[in-house]
mmCIF file of C-alpha atoms in Angstrom:
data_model
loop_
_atom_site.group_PDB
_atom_site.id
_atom_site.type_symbol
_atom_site.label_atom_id
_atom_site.label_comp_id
_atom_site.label_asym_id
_atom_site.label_seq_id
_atom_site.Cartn_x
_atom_site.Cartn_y
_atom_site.Cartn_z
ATOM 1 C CA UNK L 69 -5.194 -103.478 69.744
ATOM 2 C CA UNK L 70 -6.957 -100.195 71.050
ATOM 3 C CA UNK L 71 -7.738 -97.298 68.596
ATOM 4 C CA UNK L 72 -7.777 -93.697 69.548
ATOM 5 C CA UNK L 73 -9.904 -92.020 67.555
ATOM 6 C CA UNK L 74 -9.903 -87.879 67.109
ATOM 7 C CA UNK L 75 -12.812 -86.051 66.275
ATOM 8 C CA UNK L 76 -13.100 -82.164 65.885
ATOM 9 C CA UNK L 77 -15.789 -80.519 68.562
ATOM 10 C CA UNK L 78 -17.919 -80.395 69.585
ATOM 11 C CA UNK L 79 -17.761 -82.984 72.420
ATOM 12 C CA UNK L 80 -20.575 -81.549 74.972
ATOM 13 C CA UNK L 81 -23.703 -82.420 73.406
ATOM 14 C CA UNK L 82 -27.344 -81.244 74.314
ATOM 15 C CA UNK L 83 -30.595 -82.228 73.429
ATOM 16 C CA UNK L 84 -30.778 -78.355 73.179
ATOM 17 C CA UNK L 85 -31.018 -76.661 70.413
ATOM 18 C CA UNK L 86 -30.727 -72.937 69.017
ATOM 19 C CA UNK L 87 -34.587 -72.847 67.672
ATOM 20 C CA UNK L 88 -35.250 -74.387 70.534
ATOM 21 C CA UNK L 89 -33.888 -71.709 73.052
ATOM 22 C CA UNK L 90 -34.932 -69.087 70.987
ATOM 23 C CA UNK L 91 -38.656 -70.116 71.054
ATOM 24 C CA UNK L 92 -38.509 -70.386 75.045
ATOM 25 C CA UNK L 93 -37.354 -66.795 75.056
ATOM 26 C CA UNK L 94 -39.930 -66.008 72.468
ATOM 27 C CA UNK L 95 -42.678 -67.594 74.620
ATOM 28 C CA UNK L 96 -41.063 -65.909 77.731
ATOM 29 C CA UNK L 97 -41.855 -62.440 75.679
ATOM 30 C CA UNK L 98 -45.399 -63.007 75.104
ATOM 31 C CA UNK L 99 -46.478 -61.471 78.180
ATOM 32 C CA UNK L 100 -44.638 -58.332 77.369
ATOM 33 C CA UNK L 101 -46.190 -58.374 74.379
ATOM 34 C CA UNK L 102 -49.892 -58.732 75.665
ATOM 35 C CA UNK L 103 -49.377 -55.997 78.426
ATOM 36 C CA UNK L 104 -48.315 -53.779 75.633
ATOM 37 C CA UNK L 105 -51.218 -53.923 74.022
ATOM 38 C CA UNK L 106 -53.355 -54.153 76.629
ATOM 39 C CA UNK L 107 -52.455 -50.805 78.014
ATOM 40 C CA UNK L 108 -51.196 -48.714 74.401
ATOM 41 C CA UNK L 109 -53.382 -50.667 72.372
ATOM 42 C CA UNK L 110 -53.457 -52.837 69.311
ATOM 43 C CA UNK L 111 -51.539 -50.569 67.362
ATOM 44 C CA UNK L 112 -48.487 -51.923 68.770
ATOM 45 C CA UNK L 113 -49.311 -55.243 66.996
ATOM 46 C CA UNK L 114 -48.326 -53.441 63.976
ATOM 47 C CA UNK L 115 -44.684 -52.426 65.349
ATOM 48 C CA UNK L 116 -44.476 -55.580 66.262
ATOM 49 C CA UNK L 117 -44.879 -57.186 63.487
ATOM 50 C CA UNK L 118 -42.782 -54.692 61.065
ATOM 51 C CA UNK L 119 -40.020 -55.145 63.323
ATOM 52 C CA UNK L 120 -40.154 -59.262 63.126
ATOM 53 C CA UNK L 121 -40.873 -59.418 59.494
ATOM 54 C CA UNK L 122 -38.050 -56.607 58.418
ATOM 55 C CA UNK L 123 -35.682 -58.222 60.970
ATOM 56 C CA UNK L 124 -36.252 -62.138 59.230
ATOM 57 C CA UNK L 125 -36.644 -60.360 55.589
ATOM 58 C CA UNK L 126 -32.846 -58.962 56.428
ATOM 59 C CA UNK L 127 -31.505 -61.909 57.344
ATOM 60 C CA UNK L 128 -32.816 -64.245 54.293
ATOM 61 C CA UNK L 129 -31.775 -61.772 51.982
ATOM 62 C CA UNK L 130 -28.096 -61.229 53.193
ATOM 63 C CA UNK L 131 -27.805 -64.664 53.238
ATOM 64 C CA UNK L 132 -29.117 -65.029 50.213
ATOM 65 C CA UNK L 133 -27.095 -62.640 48.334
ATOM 66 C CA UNK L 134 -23.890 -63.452 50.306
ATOM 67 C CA UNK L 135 -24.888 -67.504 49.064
ATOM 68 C CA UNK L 136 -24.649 -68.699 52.533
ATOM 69 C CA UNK L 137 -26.843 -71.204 54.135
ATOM 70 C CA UNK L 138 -30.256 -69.346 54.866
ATOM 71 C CA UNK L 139 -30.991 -69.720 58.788
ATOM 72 C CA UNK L 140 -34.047 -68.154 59.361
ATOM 73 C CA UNK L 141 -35.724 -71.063 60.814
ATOM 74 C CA UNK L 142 -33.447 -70.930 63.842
ATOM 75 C CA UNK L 143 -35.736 -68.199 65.048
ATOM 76 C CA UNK L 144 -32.709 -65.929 66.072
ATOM 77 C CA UNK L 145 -33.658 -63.568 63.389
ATOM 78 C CA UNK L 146 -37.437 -63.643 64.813
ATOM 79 C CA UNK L 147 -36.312 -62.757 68.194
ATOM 80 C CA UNK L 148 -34.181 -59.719 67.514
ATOM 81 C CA UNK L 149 -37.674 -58.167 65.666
ATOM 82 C CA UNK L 150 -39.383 -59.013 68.588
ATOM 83 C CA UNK L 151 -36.935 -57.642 71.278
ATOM 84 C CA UNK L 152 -36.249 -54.352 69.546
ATOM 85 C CA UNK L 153 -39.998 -53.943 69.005
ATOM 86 C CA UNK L 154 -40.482 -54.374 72.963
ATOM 87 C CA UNK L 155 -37.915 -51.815 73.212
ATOM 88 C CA UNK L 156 -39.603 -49.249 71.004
ATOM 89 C CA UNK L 157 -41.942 -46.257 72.080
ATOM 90 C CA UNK L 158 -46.363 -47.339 70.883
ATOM 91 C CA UNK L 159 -46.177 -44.238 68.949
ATOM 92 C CA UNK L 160 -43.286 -44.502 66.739
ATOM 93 C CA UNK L 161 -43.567 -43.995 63.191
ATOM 94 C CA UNK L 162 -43.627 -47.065 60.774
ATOM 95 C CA UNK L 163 -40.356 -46.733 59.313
ATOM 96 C CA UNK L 164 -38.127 -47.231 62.458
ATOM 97 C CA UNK L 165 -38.845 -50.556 63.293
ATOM 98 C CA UNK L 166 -37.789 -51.156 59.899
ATOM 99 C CA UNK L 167 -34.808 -49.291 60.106
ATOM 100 C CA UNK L 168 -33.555 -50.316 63.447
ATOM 101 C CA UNK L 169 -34.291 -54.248 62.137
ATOM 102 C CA UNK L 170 -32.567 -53.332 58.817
ATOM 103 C CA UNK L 171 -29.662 -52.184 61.306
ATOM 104 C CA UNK L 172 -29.507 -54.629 64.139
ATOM 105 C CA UNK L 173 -29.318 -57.479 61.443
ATOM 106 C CA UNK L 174 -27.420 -56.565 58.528
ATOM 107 C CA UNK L 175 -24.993 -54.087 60.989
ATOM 108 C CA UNK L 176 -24.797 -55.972 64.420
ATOM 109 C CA UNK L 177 -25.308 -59.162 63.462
ATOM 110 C CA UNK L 178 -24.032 -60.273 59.968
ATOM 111 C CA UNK L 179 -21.338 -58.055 59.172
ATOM 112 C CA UNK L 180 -19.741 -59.856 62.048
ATOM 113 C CA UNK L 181 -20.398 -63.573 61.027
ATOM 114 C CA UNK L 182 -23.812 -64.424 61.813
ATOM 115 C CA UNK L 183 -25.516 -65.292 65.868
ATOM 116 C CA UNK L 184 -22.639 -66.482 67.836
ATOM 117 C CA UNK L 185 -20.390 -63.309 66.388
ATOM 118 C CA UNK L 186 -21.689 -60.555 67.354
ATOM 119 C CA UNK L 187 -20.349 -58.105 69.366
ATOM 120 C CA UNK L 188 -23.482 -56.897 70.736
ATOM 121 C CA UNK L 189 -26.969 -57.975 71.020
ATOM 122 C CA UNK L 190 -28.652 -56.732 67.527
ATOM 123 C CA UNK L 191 -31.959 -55.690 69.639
ATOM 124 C CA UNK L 192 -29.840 -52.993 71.448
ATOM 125 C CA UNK L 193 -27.976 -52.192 68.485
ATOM 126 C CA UNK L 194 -30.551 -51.582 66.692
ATOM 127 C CA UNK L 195 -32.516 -49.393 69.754
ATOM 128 C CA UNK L 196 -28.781 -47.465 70.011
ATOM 129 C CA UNK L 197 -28.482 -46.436 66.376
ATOM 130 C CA UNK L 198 -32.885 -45.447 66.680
ATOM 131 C CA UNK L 199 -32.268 -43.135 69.534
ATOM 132 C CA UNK L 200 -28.973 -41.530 67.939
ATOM 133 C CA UNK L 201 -30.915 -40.984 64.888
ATOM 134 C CA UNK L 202 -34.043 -39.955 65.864
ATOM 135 C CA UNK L 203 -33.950 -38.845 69.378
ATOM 136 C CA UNK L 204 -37.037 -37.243 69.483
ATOM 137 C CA UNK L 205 -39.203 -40.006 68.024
ATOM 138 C CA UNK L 206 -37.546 -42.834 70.590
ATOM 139 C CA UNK L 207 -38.042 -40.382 73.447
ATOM 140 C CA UNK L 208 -41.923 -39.865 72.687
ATOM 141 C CA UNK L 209 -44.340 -41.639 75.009
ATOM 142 C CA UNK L 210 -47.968 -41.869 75.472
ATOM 143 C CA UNK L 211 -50.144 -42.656 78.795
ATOM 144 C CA UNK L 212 -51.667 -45.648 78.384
ATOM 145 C CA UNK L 213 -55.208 -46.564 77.342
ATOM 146 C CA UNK L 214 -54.793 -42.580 75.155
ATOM 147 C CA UNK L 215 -56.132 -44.389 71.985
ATOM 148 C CA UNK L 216 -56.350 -42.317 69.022
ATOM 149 C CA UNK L 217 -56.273 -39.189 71.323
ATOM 150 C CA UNK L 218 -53.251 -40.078 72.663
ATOM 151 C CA UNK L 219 -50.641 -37.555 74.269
ATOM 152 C CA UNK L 220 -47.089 -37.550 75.117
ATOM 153 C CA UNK L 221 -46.772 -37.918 78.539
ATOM 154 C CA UNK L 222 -43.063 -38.887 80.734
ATOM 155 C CA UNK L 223 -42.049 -41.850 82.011
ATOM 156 C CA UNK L 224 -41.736 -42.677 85.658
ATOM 157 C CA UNK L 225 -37.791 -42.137 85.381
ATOM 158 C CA UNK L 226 -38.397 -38.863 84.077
ATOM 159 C CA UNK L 227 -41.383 -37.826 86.336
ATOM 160 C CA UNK L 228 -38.645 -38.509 89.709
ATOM 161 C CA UNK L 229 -35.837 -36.350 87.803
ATOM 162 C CA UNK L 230 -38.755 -33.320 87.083
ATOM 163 C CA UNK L 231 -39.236 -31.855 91.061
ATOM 164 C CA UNK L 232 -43.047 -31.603 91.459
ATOM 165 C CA UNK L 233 -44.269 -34.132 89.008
ATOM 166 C CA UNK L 234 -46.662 -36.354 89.929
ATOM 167 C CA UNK L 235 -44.696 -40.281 90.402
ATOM 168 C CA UNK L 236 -46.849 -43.125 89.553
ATOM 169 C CA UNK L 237 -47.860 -45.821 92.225
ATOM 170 C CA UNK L 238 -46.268 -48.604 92.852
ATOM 171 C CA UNK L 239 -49.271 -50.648 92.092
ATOM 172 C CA UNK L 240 -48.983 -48.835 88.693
ATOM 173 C CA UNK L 241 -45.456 -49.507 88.486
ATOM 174 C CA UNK L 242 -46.167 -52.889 88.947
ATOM 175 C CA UNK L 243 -48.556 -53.696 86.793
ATOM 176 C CA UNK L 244 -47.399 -51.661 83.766
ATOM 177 C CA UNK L 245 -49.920 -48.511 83.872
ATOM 178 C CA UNK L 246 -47.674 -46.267 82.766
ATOM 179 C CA UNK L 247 -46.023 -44.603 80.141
ATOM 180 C CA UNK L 248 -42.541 -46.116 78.724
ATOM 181 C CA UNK L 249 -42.241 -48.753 75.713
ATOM 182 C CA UNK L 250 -44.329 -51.271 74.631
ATOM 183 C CA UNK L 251 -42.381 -54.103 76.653
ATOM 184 C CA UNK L 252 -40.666 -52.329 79.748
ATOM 185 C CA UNK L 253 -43.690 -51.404 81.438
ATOM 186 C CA UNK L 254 -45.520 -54.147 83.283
ATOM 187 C CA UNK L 255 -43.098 -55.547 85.867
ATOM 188 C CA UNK L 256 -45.597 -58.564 86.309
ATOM 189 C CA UNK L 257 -45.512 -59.570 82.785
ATOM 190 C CA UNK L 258 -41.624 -59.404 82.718
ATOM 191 C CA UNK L 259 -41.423 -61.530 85.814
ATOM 192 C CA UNK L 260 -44.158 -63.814 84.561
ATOM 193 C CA UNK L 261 -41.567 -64.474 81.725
ATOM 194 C CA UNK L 262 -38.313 -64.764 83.610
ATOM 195 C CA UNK L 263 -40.096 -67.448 85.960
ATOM 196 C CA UNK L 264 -40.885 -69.390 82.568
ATOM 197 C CA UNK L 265 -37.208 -69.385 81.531
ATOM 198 C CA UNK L 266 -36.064 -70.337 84.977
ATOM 199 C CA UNK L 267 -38.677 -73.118 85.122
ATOM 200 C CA UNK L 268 -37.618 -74.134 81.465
ATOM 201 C CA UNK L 269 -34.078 -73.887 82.585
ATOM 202 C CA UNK L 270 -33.329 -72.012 79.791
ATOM 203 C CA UNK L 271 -31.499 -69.652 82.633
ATOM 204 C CA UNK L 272 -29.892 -69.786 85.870
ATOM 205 C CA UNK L 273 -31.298 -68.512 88.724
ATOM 206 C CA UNK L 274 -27.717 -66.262 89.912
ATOM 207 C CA UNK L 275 -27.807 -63.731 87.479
ATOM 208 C CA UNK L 276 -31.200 -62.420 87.841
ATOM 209 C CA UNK L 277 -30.482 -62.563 91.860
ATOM 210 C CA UNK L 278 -27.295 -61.368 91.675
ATOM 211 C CA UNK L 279 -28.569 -58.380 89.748
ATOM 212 C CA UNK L 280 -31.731 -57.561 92.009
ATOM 213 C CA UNK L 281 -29.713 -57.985 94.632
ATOM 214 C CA UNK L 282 -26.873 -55.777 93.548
ATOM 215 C CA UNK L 283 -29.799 -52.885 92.507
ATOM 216 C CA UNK L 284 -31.612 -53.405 96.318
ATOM 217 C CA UNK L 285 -28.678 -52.573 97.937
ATOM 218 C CA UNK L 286 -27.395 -49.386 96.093
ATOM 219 C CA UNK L 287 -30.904 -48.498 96.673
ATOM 220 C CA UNK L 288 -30.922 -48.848 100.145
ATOM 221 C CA UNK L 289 -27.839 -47.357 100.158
ATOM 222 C CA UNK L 290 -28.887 -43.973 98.306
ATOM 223 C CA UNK L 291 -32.251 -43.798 100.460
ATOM 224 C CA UNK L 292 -29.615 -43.561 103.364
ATOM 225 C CA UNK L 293 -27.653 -41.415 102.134
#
């Protein structure tokens, strides 16, 4: 006589797992993170760091105090430090990154049940709630290679909206000599890192085309215009 047996999900199994994605995007980010300091210096190492250990400190000790299973090995918690410190200004003082880590985890991430539940990635959270509360800090830059001497200076975005300031080339552009934060800059390096994650498989090739796609043509379309 044949059984049916029910089981709860999940049925779809992978040999995947959520360390394991998160350390492909981590090693996808490493290039980001050596152009930043390449061009603003080993300073950033610092911001860096504060924002990985503040963001993993956060999550441990909700967890801990809320007596639910600790996850910090996942490496979700590792990631969100590293993507809001990519997303931060070389210059900024120490206590943001562990503010906006403080913020993207215990805010974004855990008042809403932990990865999976959030409504928003914590990174950008976090970046949001910097920028609302100290504007003039996240809106600092410095030229790269200033060093100890170093100067604000704009970023290309805002050089094109000033009329008669000098634009970067696109060499620069490129290559990530110019001012902006400490992961954004170098085009190469981010590219570099979304060819490991397509290799990896990690992502699918139609989002990042249908987004470069979608930006080529609206530019085309405004250069006619």
């Amino acid at each position: 006589m044949q059984q049916m047996i029910l089981s709860g999900s999940p049925h779809i199994r992978s040999a995947n797992s959520v360390s394991k994605l998160m350390l492909d995007v981590i090693i996808a980010l490493v290039p980001a993170c050596v152009a930043g300091v390449y061009f603003f210096g080993p300073g950033t190492l610092l911001t860096i760091a504060l924002c990985i250990i503040s963001a993993v400190g956060c999550e441990a000790a909700i967890q801990f105090f809320t007596k639910r299973d600790i996850t910090i090995k996942d490496l979700s918690a590792v990631l969100t430090g590293l993507l809001l410190a990519l997303n931060l200004p070389p210059n900024v003082p120490w206590y943001l990154p562990v503010f906006g880590s403080a913020f993207g985890i215990l805010i974004v991430k855990q008042c809403f049940g932990g990865i999976g539940h959030n409504f928003m990635n914590p990174a950008l959270g976090a970046r949001a709630f910097l920028v609302i509360s100290w504007p003039v800090a996240m809106t600092t830059f410095v030229a790269p290679f200033a060093g100890v001497d170093a100067v604000s200076t704009a970023t290309p975005l805002a050089a094109l909206s000033s009329s008669g300031a000098e634009l970067a080339s696109t060499s620069d552009l490129f290559f990530g000599n110019v001012a902006g934060c400490i992961g954004e800059t170098s085009a190469l390096a981010l590219l570099a890192g979304g060819a490991y994650l397509l290799i990896k498989r990690v992502i699918s090739f139609r989002i990042p085309v249908a987004y470069f796609g979608t930006v080529a043509v609206f530019a085309l379309l405004t250069s006619l215009a």
